[in-house]
Short mmCIF file of C-alpha atoms in Angstrom, two decimals:
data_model
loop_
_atom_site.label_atom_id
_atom_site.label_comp_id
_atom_site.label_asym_id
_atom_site.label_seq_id
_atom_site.Cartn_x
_atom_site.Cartn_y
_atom_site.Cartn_z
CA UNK A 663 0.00 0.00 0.00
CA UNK A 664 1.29 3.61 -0.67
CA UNK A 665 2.41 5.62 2.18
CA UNK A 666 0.50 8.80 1.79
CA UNK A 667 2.12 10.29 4.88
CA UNK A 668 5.74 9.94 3.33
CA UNK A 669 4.69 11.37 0.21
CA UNK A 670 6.82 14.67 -0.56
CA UNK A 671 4.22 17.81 -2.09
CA UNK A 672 6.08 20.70 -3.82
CA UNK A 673 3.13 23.29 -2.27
CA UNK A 674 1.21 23.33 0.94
CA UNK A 675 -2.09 21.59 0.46
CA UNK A 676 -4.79 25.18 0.45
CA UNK A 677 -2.08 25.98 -2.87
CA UNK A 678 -2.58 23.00 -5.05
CA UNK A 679 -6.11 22.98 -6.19
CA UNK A 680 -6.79 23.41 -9.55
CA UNK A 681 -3.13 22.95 -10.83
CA UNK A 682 -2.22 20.20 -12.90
CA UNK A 683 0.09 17.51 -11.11
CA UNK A 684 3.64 15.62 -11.70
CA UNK A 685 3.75 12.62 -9.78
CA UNK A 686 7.38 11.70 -9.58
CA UNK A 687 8.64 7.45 -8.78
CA UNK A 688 12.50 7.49 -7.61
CA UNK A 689 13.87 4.20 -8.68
CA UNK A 690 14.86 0.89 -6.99
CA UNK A 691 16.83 1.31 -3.54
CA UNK A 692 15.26 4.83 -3.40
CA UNK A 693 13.24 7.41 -1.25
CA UNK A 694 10.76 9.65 -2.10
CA UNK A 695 12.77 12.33 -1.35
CA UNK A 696 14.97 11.65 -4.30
CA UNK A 697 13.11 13.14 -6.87
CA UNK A 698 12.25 16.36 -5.01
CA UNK A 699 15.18 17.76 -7.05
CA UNK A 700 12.67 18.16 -9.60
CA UNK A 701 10.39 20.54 -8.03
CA UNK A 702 12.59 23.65 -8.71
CA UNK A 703 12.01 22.67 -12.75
CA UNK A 704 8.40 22.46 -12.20
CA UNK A 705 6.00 23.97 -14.79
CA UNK A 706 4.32 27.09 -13.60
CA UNK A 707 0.82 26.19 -12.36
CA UNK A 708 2.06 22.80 -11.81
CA UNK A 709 2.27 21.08 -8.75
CA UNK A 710 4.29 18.12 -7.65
CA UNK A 711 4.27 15.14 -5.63
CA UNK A 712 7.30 12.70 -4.65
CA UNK A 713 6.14 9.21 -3.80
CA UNK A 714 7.51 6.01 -1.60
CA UNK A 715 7.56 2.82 -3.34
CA UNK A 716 5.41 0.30 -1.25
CA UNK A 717 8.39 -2.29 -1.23
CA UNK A 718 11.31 -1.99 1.56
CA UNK A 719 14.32 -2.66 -0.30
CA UNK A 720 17.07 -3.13 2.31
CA UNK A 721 16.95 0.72 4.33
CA UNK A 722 14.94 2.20 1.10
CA UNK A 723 11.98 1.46 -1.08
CA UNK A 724 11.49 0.06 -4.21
CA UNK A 725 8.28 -0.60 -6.61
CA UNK A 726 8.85 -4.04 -7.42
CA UNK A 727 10.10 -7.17 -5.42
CA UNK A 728 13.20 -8.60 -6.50
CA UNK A 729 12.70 -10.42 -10.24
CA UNK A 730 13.07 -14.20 -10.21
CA UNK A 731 13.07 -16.60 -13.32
CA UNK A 732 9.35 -18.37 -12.31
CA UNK A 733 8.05 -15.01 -12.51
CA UNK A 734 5.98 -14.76 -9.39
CA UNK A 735 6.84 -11.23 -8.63
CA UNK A 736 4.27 -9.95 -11.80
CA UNK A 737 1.61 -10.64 -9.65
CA UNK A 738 3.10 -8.18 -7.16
CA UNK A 739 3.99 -5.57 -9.73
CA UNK A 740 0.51 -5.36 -10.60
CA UNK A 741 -0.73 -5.24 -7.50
CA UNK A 742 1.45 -1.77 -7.19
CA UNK A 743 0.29 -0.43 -10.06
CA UNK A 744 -3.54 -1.18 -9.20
CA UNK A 745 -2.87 0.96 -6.12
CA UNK A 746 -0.93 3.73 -7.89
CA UNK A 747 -4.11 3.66 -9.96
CA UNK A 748 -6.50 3.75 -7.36
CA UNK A 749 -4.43 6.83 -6.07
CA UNK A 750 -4.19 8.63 -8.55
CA UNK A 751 -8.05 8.41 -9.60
CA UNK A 752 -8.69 9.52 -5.86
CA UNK A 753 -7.40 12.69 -6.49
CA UNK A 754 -9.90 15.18 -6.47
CA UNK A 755 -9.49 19.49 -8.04
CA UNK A 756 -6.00 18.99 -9.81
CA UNK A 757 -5.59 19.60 -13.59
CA UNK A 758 -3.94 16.81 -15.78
CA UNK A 759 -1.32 14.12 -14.29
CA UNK A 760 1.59 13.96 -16.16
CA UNK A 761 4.15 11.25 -14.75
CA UNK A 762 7.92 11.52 -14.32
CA UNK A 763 9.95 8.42 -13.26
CA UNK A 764 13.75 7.04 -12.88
CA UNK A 765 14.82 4.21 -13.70
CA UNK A 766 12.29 1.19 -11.79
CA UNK A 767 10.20 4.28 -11.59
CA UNK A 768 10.51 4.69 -14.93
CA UNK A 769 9.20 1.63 -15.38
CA UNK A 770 6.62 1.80 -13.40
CA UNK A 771 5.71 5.15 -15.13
CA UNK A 772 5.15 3.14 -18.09
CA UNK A 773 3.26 0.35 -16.66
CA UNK A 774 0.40 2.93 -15.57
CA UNK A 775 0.70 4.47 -19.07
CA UNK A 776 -0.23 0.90 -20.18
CA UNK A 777 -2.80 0.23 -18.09
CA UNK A 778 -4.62 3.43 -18.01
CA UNK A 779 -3.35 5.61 -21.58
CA UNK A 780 -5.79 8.20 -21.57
CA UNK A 781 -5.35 8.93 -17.74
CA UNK A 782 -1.91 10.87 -18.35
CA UNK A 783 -1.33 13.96 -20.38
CA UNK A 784 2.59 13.20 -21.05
CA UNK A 785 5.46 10.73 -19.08
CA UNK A 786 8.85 11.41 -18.81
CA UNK A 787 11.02 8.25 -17.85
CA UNK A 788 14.75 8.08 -18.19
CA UNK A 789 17.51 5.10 -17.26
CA UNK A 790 14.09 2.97 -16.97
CA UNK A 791 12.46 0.24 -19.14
CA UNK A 792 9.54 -2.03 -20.30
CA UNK A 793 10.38 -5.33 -19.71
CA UNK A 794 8.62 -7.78 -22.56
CA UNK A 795 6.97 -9.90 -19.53
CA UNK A 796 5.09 -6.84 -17.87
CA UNK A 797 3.68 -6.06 -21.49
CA UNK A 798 -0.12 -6.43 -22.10
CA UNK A 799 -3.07 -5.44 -24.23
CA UNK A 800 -2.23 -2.29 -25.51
CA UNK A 801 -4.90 -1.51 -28.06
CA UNK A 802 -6.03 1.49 -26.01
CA UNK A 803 -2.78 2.97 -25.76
CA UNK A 804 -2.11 2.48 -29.30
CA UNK A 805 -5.03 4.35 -30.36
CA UNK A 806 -4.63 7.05 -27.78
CA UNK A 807 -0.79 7.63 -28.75
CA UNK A 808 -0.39 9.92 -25.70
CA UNK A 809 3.07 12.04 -25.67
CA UNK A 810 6.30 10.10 -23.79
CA UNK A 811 9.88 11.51 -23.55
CA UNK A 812 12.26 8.49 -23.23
CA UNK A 813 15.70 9.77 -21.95
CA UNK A 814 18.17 7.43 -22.29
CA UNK A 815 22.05 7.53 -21.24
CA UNK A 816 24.32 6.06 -23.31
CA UNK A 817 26.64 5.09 -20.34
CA UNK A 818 24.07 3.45 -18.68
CA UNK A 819 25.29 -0.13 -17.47
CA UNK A 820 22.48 -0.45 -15.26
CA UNK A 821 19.76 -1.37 -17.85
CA UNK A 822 21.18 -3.71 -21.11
CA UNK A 823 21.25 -2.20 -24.46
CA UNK A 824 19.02 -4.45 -25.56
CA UNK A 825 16.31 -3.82 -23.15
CA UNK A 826 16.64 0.38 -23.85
CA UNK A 827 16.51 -0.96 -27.27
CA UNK A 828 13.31 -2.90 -26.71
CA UNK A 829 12.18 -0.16 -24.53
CA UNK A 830 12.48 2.28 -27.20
CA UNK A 831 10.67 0.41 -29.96
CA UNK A 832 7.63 -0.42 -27.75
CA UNK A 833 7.26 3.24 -27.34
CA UNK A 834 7.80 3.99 -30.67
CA UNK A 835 5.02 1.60 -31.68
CA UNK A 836 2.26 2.83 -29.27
CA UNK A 837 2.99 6.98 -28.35
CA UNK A 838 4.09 9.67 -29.77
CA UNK A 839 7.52 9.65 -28.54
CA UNK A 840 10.16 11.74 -28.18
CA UNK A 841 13.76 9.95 -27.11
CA UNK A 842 16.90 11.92 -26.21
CA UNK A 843 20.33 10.07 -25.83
CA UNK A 844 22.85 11.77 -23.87
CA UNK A 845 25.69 9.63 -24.75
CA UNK A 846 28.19 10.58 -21.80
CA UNK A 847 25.80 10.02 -18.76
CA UNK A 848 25.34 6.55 -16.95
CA UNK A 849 22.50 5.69 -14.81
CA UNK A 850 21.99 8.95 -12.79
CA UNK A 851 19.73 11.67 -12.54
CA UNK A 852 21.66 14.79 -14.29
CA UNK A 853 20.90 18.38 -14.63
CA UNK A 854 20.21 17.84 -18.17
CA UNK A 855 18.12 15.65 -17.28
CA UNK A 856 16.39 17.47 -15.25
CA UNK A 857 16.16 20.66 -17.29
CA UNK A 858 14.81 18.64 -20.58
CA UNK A 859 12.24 16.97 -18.35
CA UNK A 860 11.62 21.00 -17.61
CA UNK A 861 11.37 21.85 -21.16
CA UNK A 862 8.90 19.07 -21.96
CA UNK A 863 6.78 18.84 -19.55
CA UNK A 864 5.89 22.99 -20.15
#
């Protein structure tokens, strides 16, 4: 279950109504205050909110259990995103929900694109992936198109080429994408990073 007492706003609670809302998912072995960095790049008349990932991950969080070969930790997976959902359709007086993740938040970012396409106006995910197991019907999404910027680092050791790779063309197939490589960075959070999540999200 999300911890809605951890979660991290970007504006006192009588200053958020009526804005539209970035919901921002730090990646594995993470906190929700790890993506607070973003709030300074914030849109103006956007407001934002850092989660927790349900999962304790040694001292930290995480939105997925570790991955073994039988698969059993799908069920799990989808379990998080059902609450995300659930969450996120609570919310009551914001504008649109745009989505911004890192890495497993990335991921996660584009599981809830998947499962609910028309419920986001954009998603930024970077150093993140869609793993071919997690994928499901998609016809929704396909017709919907909805924008994605997929920010990739072409250091990144973390996440195989081949999965970015597969990443890429899935998103390519079913939104209207927009990828950026920044060939120098690993898997990190950078202030370009930051500043062309900033630039799309305006």
């Amino acid at each position: 279950m999300l911890d809605v007492d951890a979660m991290v706003w970007s504006a006192d609670e009588d200053q958020r109504g009526g804005r539209s809302l970035v919901v921002l998912l730090h990646g594995r072995y993470g906190t929700e205050q790890d993506m607070t960095r973003f709030f300074p790049a914030l849109p103006d008349g956007a407001v934002g909110v850092s989660l927790r990932g349900p999962i304790p991950w040694s001292d930290r969080w995480a939105w997925a259990p570790e991955w073994t070969d039988d698969g059993a930790a799908i069920g799990e997976i989808r379990a998080v995103i059902d609450d995300l959902l659930m969450w996120i359709d609570g919310l009551r007086g914001f504008g649109p929900v745009k989505l911004v993740g890192f890495s497993q938040g990335g991921s996660t970012a584009l599981q809830l694109l998947q499962a609910a396409p028309r419920r986001f106006a954009a998603v930024v995910q970077f150093c993140g992936f869609m793993a071919p197991e997690l994928t499901g019907p998609d016809d929704e999404l396909r017709t919907a198109r909805p924008p994605v910027l997929n920010i990739r680092g072409g250091q990144d050791t973390a996440i195989p080429a081949d999965l970015a790779d597969y990443t890429s063309d899935w998103l390519r197939q079913r939104t209207a994408l927009t990828e950026l490589i920044f060939q120098d960075t690993g898997h990190e959070i950078t202030a370009e990073m930051i500043a062309a999540t900033a630039d799309y999200l305006r």
